[in-house]
């Protein structure tokens, strides 16, 4: 695969078989067009890809690094039976008495701590103050800010935001969406060019490497071989990262969400509301009469205390219903909301089931079983977990890291090929290599050209940053073409009599 392949105008001597005169008709149509698109996209988008790859590589291994960096709060050496979960939550409440408890994640295995999460108005969106409790001694191990449903701690959160928006807020998300929008185009375009080259070389020489390096090649051709072979190995990973990355993006992500909604591919929603008839007299009295604020606060505190006391029995009900392993249980402070127990994503766990339970009666009021989700919703859940390095644990993270390193090497080797291709004889100053020849679209059949344009418009509409940047490439390239044509017309031809006189 060729991220920035700039050896297109004049093939090397040992690559002469790539000449389009020997290529079949479909190749003559596809190759020049893909070549020019691939060149310009790689040239201008590669810096974004490099940043995304480096930050993404760090993010891939962040879950494992987090376990080591925060080992003091995440793990405990205590042994013995665990204290009642309500007692653990109450201990956490004593650590941060001014905050309201929001949820609890019981220790899922021996040596792990229980996380008690609190809503904190001073924190940012999706952030919660977390108190880590030793489940055996019911003592605090410390506090940290946790982010999102993954419960990432500050280091992983910082890396995540770096990968997402470079810590620039919403405007910074444009960088990551631009990279994700073009990554699949560059990857697939490069694969097409590499396969065409492979077939051409194999026809002329009888054999050619597709997934390995031609060790007989030298110079720029050797760089090209490394570039193409590495790209062929990781192309599936690049397309996967592009597709899953777009689901989190601002503009394309909205279109993807609308499409999933229209096709009923979304994750089924679970109703956690309770029928007011099922609540006790203290709770119903709070909503029917007490107009004073202190009465409302007292009633809410009473409900919250009841829910904290019931969290252990609610979890037992959830586990009996199949919601096992690492879970998070919400602890509402109102009488109209059930406690929701959901499985937390852990390595090698393919299902994430949830149940809503009435804490007063310990009855299940609704459930979301992963087996009943639409296939698209399942694939989306698996894809996101795989992208985050959570689905298959350390193995998942190492593969993502390898893909990130491979992508950086592709970009670097692409620029290196472009630099090595520049003309140097008789030139002074900075001279850059030429782009692939223009006019590829004009040389194909009008019907095919119209189909290509329509496809580009549709894809550009669905993935807006791809469409806008592609239009910018076309306008800039057209302007450069007119400029060069006008300059060529105004430049007088060199008279042959001058050289004759000099001789």
Coordinates of C-alpha atoms in Angstrom, one line a residue:
X1 CA 0.0 0.0 0.0
X2 CA 1.2 3.5 -0.8
X3 CA 0.2 6.3 1.5
X4 CA 2.1 8.9 -0.5
X5 CA 3.2 7.2 -3.7
X6 CA 5.0 9.7 -5.9
X7 CA 6.7 7.4 -8.4
X8 CA 3.8 7.7 -10.8
X9 CA 5.0 9.9 -13.6
X10 CA 8.0 7.9 -14.7
X11 CA 8.4 4.3 -13.5
X12 CA 11.9 3.1 -12.5
X13 CA 13.9 0.9 -14.7
X14 CA 13.2 -2.2 -12.7
X15 CA 9.5 -1.3 -12.5
X16 CA 9.0 -0.6 -16.1
X17 CA 6.4 -3.3 -16.2
X18 CA 4.1 -1.0 -14.3
X19 CA 3.5 1.0 -17.5
X20 CA -0.1 1.4 -18.2
X21 CA 0.5 0.3 -21.8
X22 CA 0.7 -3.2 -20.6
X23 CA -2.2 -3.0 -18.1
X24 CA -5.6 -4.2 -18.9
X25 CA -8.4 -1.7 -19.7
X26 CA -9.9 -1.6 -16.2
X27 CA -6.4 -0.8 -14.7
X28 CA -5.9 2.0 -17.3
X29 CA -9.2 3.5 -16.0
X30 CA -8.6 3.0 -12.2
X31 CA -4.9 3.4 -11.7
X32 CA -4.3 7.1 -12.8
X33 CA -7.4 8.3 -10.9
X34 CA -6.6 6.4 -7.7
X35 CA -2.9 7.4 -8.1
X36 CA -3.6 11.2 -8.1
X37 CA -6.2 11.0 -5.3
X38 CA -3.9 8.8 -3.2
X39 CA -0.9 11.2 -3.7
X40 CA -2.7 14.4 -2.7
X41 CA -4.6 12.8 0.2
X42 CA -1.4 11.3 1.5
X43 CA 0.5 14.5 1.1
X44 CA -1.8 16.7 3.0
X45 CA -3.6 14.3 5.4
X46 CA -0.5 12.3 6.5
X47 CA 0.4 14.8 9.3
X48 CA -3.1 14.3 10.8
X49 CA -2.7 10.6 10.5
X50 CA 0.7 10.7 12.2
X51 CA -0.7 12.6 15.2
X52 CA -3.7 10.3 15.4
X53 CA -1.5 7.2 15.2
X54 CA 0.9 8.3 17.9
X55 CA -1.9 9.4 20.3
X56 CA -3.9 6.3 19.3
X57 CA -1.0 4.0 20.0
X58 CA -0.7 5.5 23.5
X59 CA -4.4 5.1 24.0
X60 CA -4.3 1.5 23.0
X61 CA -2.0 0.5 25.8
X62 CA -3.4 2.9 28.3
X63 CA -5.8 0.4 30.0
X64 CA -2.8 -1.8 30.9
X65 CA -0.6 1.1 31.9
X66 CA -3.5 2.4 34.1
X67 CA -3.4 -0.8 36.1
X68 CA 0.2 -0.2 37.0
X69 CA 0.1 3.6 37.5
X70 CA -2.9 3.4 39.8
X71 CA -2.2 0.0 41.4
X72 CA -2.3 1.6 44.9
X73 CA -6.0 2.4 44.6
X74 CA -7.1 -0.4 42.2
X75 CA -5.6 -3.3 44.1
X76 CA -5.4 -4.6 47.7
X77 CA -3.5 -7.3 49.5
X78 CA -6.2 -7.9 52.0
X79 CA -7.7 -11.4 52.2
X80 CA -10.9 -12.8 53.7
X81 CA -14.6 -12.4 53.3
X82 CA -15.8 -9.1 51.9
X83 CA -17.8 -6.6 54.1
X84 CA -21.4 -6.0 53.2
X85 CA -21.6 -3.8 50.1
X86 CA -23.8 -1.2 51.9
X87 CA -21.1 -0.8 54.5
X88 CA -18.5 -0.2 51.8
X89 CA -20.7 2.5 50.2
X90 CA -21.3 4.1 53.6
X91 CA -17.5 4.3 54.2
X92 CA -17.1 6.0 50.9
X93 CA -19.8 8.5 51.8
X94 CA -17.9 9.4 54.9
X95 CA -14.8 10.2 52.8
X96 CA -16.7 12.7 50.6
X97 CA -19.7 13.7 52.7
X98 CA -20.6 16.7 50.6
X99 CA -21.2 14.7 47.4
X100 CA -24.1 12.5 46.5
X101 CA -23.4 8.8 45.7
X102 CA -24.3 7.9 42.1
X103 CA -23.2 4.3 41.5
X104 CA -21.1 1.5 42.8
X105 CA -18.8 -1.0 41.1
X106 CA -18.2 -3.9 43.5
X107 CA -14.8 -5.7 43.4
X108 CA -15.2 -8.3 40.7
X109 CA -12.3 -10.5 41.9
X110 CA -10.0 -11.1 44.8
X111 CA -7.4 -8.3 45.1
X112 CA -9.5 -5.7 43.5
X113 CA -11.1 -2.7 45.2
X114 CA -14.7 -1.5 45.1
X115 CA -15.4 1.7 43.3
X116 CA -18.0 4.1 44.7
X117 CA -18.8 6.9 42.3
X118 CA -20.2 10.3 43.3
X119 CA -21.7 13.1 41.3
X120 CA -19.5 16.2 41.6
X121 CA -20.8 19.5 40.1
X122 CA -17.2 20.8 40.0
X123 CA -16.1 18.2 37.5
X124 CA -16.5 18.1 33.8
X125 CA -19.1 16.2 31.7
X126 CA -19.1 12.4 32.2
X127 CA -16.7 12.8 35.2
X128 CA -17.4 11.4 38.6
X129 CA -15.4 11.4 41.9
X130 CA -14.5 7.9 42.8
X131 CA -13.6 6.5 46.2
X132 CA -11.8 3.2 46.2
X133 CA -12.7 0.9 49.1
X134 CA -10.9 -2.2 50.2
X135 CA -13.8 -4.7 50.2
X136 CA -12.3 -6.8 53.1
X137 CA -11.5 -4.1 55.6
X138 CA -14.1 -1.5 54.3
X139 CA -11.5 1.2 54.4
X140 CA -10.6 3.8 51.8
X141 CA -7.7 3.3 49.5
X142 CA -7.9 6.8 48.0
X143 CA -9.9 8.9 45.5
X144 CA -9.5 9.6 41.8
X145 CA -11.7 11.2 39.1
X146 CA -13.2 8.6 36.7
X147 CA -14.4 9.4 33.2
X148 CA -17.1 7.8 31.1
X149 CA -18.7 4.4 31.1
X150 CA -15.2 2.8 30.9
X151 CA -14.3 4.4 34.3
X152 CA -10.9 5.6 33.0
X153 CA -8.7 7.3 35.5
X154 CA -6.9 10.7 34.9
X155 CA -3.9 9.4 32.9
X156 CA -6.0 7.4 30.5
X157 CA -8.5 10.2 30.3
X158 CA -5.8 12.7 29.4
X159 CA -4.5 10.4 26.6
X160 CA -8.1 9.8 25.4
X161 CA -8.7 13.5 25.1
X162 CA -5.3 14.0 23.3
X163 CA -6.4 11.4 20.8
X164 CA -9.8 12.8 20.4
X165 CA -9.3 16.6 20.3
X166 CA -5.7 17.4 21.2
X167 CA -7.1 19.0 24.4
X168 CA -8.6 21.8 22.3
X169 CA -12.2 21.1 23.0
X170 CA -14.8 20.7 20.3
X171 CA -12.8 22.6 17.6
X172 CA -10.0 20.0 18.1
X173 CA -12.3 17.2 17.1
X174 CA -12.0 18.3 13.5
X175 CA -8.4 16.9 13.4
X176 CA -9.4 13.4 14.4
X177 CA -12.5 13.4 12.2
X178 CA -10.5 14.5 9.2
X179 CA -8.0 11.7 9.9
X180 CA -10.7 9.1 10.3
X181 CA -12.5 10.4 7.2
X182 CA -9.5 9.9 4.9
X183 CA -7.9 6.9 6.4
X184 CA -10.1 4.3 4.7
X185 CA -9.8 6.1 1.4
X186 CA -6.0 6.3 1.6
X187 CA -5.7 2.7 2.8
X188 CA -7.9 1.1 0.1
X189 CA -6.5 3.3 -2.6
X190 CA -3.0 2.3 -1.6
X191 CA -4.0 -1.3 -1.6
X192 CA -5.4 -1.0 -5.1
X193 CA -2.1 0.6 -6.4
X194 CA 0.0 -2.0 -4.6
X195 CA -2.0 -5.0 -6.1
X196 CA -1.8 -3.4 -9.6
X197 CA 2.0 -3.1 -9.2
X198 CA 2.2 -6.6 -7.9
X199 CA 0.4 -8.1 -10.9
X200 CA 2.4 -6.0 -13.3
X201 CA 5.8 -7.1 -11.8
X202 CA 4.7 -10.7 -11.6
X203 CA 3.7 -10.7 -15.3
X204 CA 7.1 -9.3 -16.3
X205 CA 9.3 -11.2 -13.9
X206 CA 7.3 -14.3 -13.2
X207 CA 7.1 -13.6 -9.4
X208 CA 6.7 -10.7 -7.1
X209 CA 6.3 -10.2 -3.3
X210 CA 2.9 -9.0 -2.1
X211 CA 3.2 -9.4 1.7
X212 CA 7.0 -9.5 2.0
X213 CA 9.9 -7.3 1.0
X214 CA 11.9 -7.7 -2.3
X215 CA 15.3 -7.8 -0.8
X216 CA 17.0 -7.4 -4.2
X217 CA 15.5 -3.9 -4.5
X218 CA 17.5 -0.8 -3.6
X219 CA 17.0 2.9 -3.1
X220 CA 13.5 4.3 -3.5
X221 CA 12.2 0.9 -4.8
X222 CA 13.2 -0.7 -1.5
X223 CA 11.4 2.0 0.4
X224 CA 8.3 1.4 -1.8
X225 CA 8.5 -2.3 -1.1
X226 CA 8.5 -1.8 2.6
X227 CA 5.7 0.8 2.2
X228 CA 3.5 -1.5 0.2
X229 CA 4.1 -4.7 2.2
X230 CA 3.5 -3.1 5.6
X231 CA 0.4 -1.4 4.2
X232 CA -1.0 -4.7 2.9
X233 CA -0.5 -6.3 6.3
X234 CA -2.4 -3.6 8.2
X235 CA -5.0 -2.4 5.7
X236 CA -7.8 -4.2 7.4
X237 CA -6.9 -2.6 10.7
X238 CA -6.7 0.8 9.2
X239 CA -10.2 0.5 7.6
X240 CA -11.6 -0.8 10.9
X241 CA -10.1 2.1 12.9
X242 CA -11.4 4.6 10.3
X243 CA -15.0 3.1 10.5
X244 CA -15.2 2.9 14.2
X245 CA -13.5 6.3 14.7
X246 CA -16.1 7.9 12.5
X247 CA -18.9 6.7 14.8
X248 CA -17.4 9.0 17.5
X249 CA -16.9 11.9 15.2
X250 CA -19.0 15.1 15.3
X251 CA -20.4 15.4 11.8
X252 CA -20.1 12.0 10.2
X253 CA -21.0 10.5 13.6
X254 CA -24.4 12.3 13.5
X255 CA -25.1 10.9 10.1
X256 CA -24.2 7.4 11.2
X257 CA -26.5 7.7 14.2
X258 CA -29.3 8.9 12.0
X259 CA -28.8 6.0 9.7
X260 CA -28.7 3.5 12.5
X261 CA -31.9 5.0 14.0
X262 CA -33.8 4.8 10.7
X263 CA -32.8 1.2 10.2
X264 CA -33.5 0.2 13.8
X265 CA -29.9 -0.7 14.4
X266 CA -29.6 1.1 17.7
X267 CA -29.0 -0.4 21.1
X268 CA -32.4 -1.1 22.7
X269 CA -33.3 1.4 25.4
X270 CA -34.2 0.1 28.9
X271 CA -37.0 1.7 30.9
X272 CA -35.8 2.3 34.5
X273 CA -38.9 4.3 35.6
X274 CA -41.1 2.9 38.4
X275 CA -44.8 3.0 38.8
X276 CA -45.6 5.4 41.6
X277 CA -48.1 2.8 43.0
X278 CA -45.1 0.6 44.0
X279 CA -43.4 3.2 46.2
X280 CA -43.8 3.4 50.0
X281 CA -45.8 6.0 51.9
X282 CA -42.7 8.0 52.9
X283 CA -41.7 8.4 49.3
X284 CA -45.2 9.2 48.0
X285 CA -45.8 11.7 50.8
X286 CA -42.7 13.6 49.7
X287 CA -44.1 14.1 46.2
X288 CA -47.7 14.7 47.3
X289 CA -47.3 17.3 50.0
X290 CA -44.0 18.5 51.6
X291 CA -43.5 21.9 49.9
X292 CA -40.6 23.1 51.9
X293 CA -37.1 22.5 50.6
X294 CA -35.9 20.9 53.8
X295 CA -38.7 18.4 53.7
X296 CA -37.8 17.5 50.1
X297 CA -34.1 17.1 51.0
X298 CA -34.9 14.9 53.9
X299 CA -37.2 12.7 51.8
X300 CA -34.5 12.3 49.1
X301 CA -31.9 11.5 51.8
X302 CA -34.3 8.8 53.2
X303 CA -34.7 7.3 49.7
X304 CA -31.0 7.4 49.0
X305 CA -30.3 5.7 52.4
X306 CA -32.9 3.0 51.6
X307 CA -31.3 2.4 48.2
X308 CA -27.8 2.2 49.7
X309 CA -29.0 -0.4 52.2
X310 CA -30.7 -2.4 49.4
X311 CA -27.7 -2.4 47.0
X312 CA -26.4 -5.8 48.2
X313 CA -29.8 -7.6 47.7
X314 CA -30.4 -5.8 44.4
X315 CA -27.0 -7.1 43.1
X316 CA -28.0 -10.6 44.2
X317 CA -31.2 -10.3 42.2
X318 CA -29.2 -9.1 39.2
X319 CA -26.7 -11.9 39.4
X320 CA -29.5 -14.5 39.6
X321 CA -30.9 -12.9 36.4
X322 CA -27.5 -13.5 34.6
X323 CA -25.9 -10.1 35.1
X324 CA -22.6 -11.4 36.5
X325 CA -19.0 -10.5 36.5
X326 CA -17.9 -6.9 36.8
X327 CA -21.0 -4.7 37.1
X328 CA -22.0 -1.2 38.0
X329 CA -25.2 -0.5 40.0
X330 CA -26.8 2.9 39.9
X331 CA -28.1 4.3 43.2
X332 CA -30.9 6.8 42.5
X333 CA -32.1 9.3 45.1
X334 CA -35.7 9.4 43.9
X335 CA -38.6 7.0 44.3
X336 CA -39.5 6.9 40.6
X337 CA -36.3 5.4 39.3
X338 CA -35.2 1.8 39.5
X339 CA -31.7 0.7 40.3
X340 CA -29.9 -0.4 37.1
X341 CA -27.3 -3.1 37.2
X342 CA -25.2 -3.3 34.1
X343 CA -22.2 -5.4 33.1
X344 CA -19.0 -3.4 32.7
X345 CA -16.8 -4.2 29.7
X346 CA -13.9 -6.4 30.7
X347 CA -11.5 -8.4 28.5
X348 CA -12.9 -11.4 26.6
X349 CA -16.5 -10.5 27.6
X350 CA -18.7 -10.3 24.5
X351 CA -22.0 -9.6 26.2
X352 CA -23.1 -6.6 28.2
X353 CA -26.5 -7.3 29.9
X354 CA -28.5 -4.9 32.1
X355 CA -31.5 -5.2 34.4
X356 CA -33.6 -2.5 36.2
X357 CA -34.7 -3.5 39.6
X358 CA -37.2 -1.9 42.0
X359 CA -35.1 -1.6 45.3
X360 CA -38.3 -1.6 47.4
X361 CA -39.6 -5.0 46.2
X362 CA -36.4 -6.4 44.6
X363 CA -38.4 -7.2 41.4
X364 CA -37.0 -6.8 37.9
X365 CA -39.0 -4.1 36.0
X366 CA -37.1 -4.2 32.7
X367 CA -34.1 -5.9 31.2
X368 CA -31.7 -5.5 28.2
X369 CA -30.3 -8.8 27.0
X370 CA -27.4 -8.6 24.6
X371 CA -28.6 -11.7 22.8
X372 CA -31.7 -9.8 21.7
X373 CA -29.9 -6.7 20.4
X374 CA -29.9 -6.1 16.6
X375 CA -26.8 -7.5 14.9
X376 CA -25.7 -3.9 14.0
X377 CA -25.9 -2.9 17.6
X378 CA -23.8 -5.9 18.6
X379 CA -21.2 -5.2 16.0
X380 CA -21.0 -1.5 17.1
X381 CA -20.5 -2.5 20.7
X382 CA -17.8 -5.0 19.8
X383 CA -16.2 -2.5 17.4
X384 CA -16.0 0.3 20.0
X385 CA -14.5 -2.1 22.6
X386 CA -12.0 -3.4 20.1
X387 CA -11.0 0.2 19.1
X388 CA -10.5 1.0 22.8
X389 CA -8.3 -2.0 23.4
X390 CA -10.8 -3.5 25.8
X391 CA -12.4 -6.4 24.0
X392 CA -9.4 -8.9 24.1
X393 CA -7.2 -7.3 26.7
X394 CA -3.5 -7.1 26.3
X395 CA -3.5 -9.0 22.9
X396 CA -6.0 -6.4 21.6
X397 CA -3.8 -3.5 22.8
X398 CA -0.6 -4.9 21.3
X399 CA -2.3 -5.4 17.9
X400 CA -3.6 -1.8 18.0
X401 CA -0.1 -0.5 18.9
X402 CA 1.4 -2.5 16.0
X403 CA -1.1 -1.0 13.6
X404 CA -0.3 2.5 14.9
X405 CA 3.4 2.0 14.5
X406 CA 2.8 0.6 11.0
X407 CA 0.7 3.7 10.1
X408 CA 3.5 6.1 11.2
X409 CA 6.0 4.1 9.2
X410 CA 3.8 4.3 6.1
X411 CA 3.5 8.0 6.4
X412 CA 7.2 8.5 6.9
X413 CA 8.2 6.2 4.0
X414 CA 5.6 7.9 1.8
X415 CA 7.2 11.3 2.4
X416 CA 10.6 9.7 1.9
X417 CA 9.7 8.3 -1.5
X418 CA 8.3 11.7 -2.5
X419 CA 11.6 13.4 -1.4
X420 CA 13.8 10.8 -3.2
X421 CA 11.9 11.2 -6.4
X422 CA 12.6 15.0 -6.8
X423 CA 14.9 16.0 -9.7
X424 CA 18.3 17.1 -8.5
X425 CA 20.5 17.4 -11.7
X426 CA 21.0 21.0 -12.7
X427 CA 18.6 22.3 -10.1
X428 CA 19.3 24.9 -7.4
X429 CA 17.3 25.6 -4.3
X430 CA 14.4 23.5 -3.0
X431 CA 12.9 21.3 -5.7
X432 CA 9.9 19.0 -5.1
X433 CA 8.8 16.0 -7.0
X434 CA 6.0 16.3 -9.5
X435 CA 2.5 15.1 -8.7
X436 CA 0.9 12.4 -10.9
X437 CA -0.3 13.5 -14.2
X438 CA -3.6 15.4 -14.5
X439 CA -6.5 14.5 -16.7
X440 CA -7.3 11.0 -15.4
X441 CA -11.0 11.7 -15.1
X442 CA -11.2 13.2 -18.6
X443 CA -9.7 10.1 -20.2
X444 CA -12.3 7.6 -19.0
X445 CA -15.7 7.0 -20.4
X446 CA -18.2 9.8 -19.6
X447 CA -20.6 7.4 -17.9
X448 CA -17.9 6.2 -15.6
X449 CA -16.7 9.7 -14.9
X450 CA -20.3 10.7 -13.9
X451 CA -20.6 7.7 -11.7
X452 CA -17.3 8.6 -10.0
X453 CA -18.4 12.2 -9.4
X454 CA -21.8 11.1 -8.1
X455 CA -20.2 8.6 -5.7
X456 CA -17.8 11.3 -4.5
X457 CA -20.7 13.7 -3.8
X458 CA -22.7 11.1 -1.9
X459 CA -19.7 10.0 0.2
X460 CA -18.7 13.6 0.8
X461 CA -22.3 14.4 2.0
X462 CA -22.3 11.5 4.4
X463 CA -18.7 12.2 5.6
X464 CA -18.7 16.0 5.4
X465 CA -15.0 16.7 6.3
X466 CA -14.0 14.2 3.6
X467 CA -16.3 16.0 1.1
X468 CA -15.1 19.5 2.0
X469 CA -11.4 18.6 1.9
X470 CA -11.8 16.7 -1.4
X471 CA -13.5 19.7 -2.9
X472 CA -10.6 21.9 -1.6
X473 CA -8.1 19.5 -3.2
X474 CA -9.9 19.7 -6.6
X475 CA -10.2 23.5 -6.5
X476 CA -6.5 24.0 -5.6
X477 CA -5.4 21.5 -8.1
X478 CA -7.5 23.1 -10.8
X479 CA -6.1 26.6 -10.0
X480 CA -2.6 25.2 -10.1
X481 CA -3.3 23.6 -13.5
X482 CA -4.6 26.9 -15.0
X483 CA -1.6 28.7 -13.6
X484 CA 0.9 26.3 -15.1
X485 CA -0.9 26.3 -18.4
X486 CA -0.9 30.1 -18.5
X487 CA 2.7 30.3 -17.6
X488 CA 3.6 27.8 -20.3
X489 CA 1.9 29.8 -22.9
X490 CA 3.7 33.0 -21.8
X491 CA 7.1 31.4 -21.7
X492 CA 8.9 31.6 -25.1
X493 CA 10.5 28.4 -26.4
X494 CA 14.3 28.1 -26.1
X495 CA 15.9 28.8 -29.5
X496 CA 18.1 26.0 -30.8
X497 CA 20.3 28.6 -32.5
X498 CA 21.7 29.6 -29.1
X499 CA 23.1 26.1 -28.5
X500 CA 24.4 26.0 -32.0
X501 CA 26.3 29.3 -31.5
X502 CA 27.7 28.1 -28.3
X503 CA 29.0 25.0 -29.9

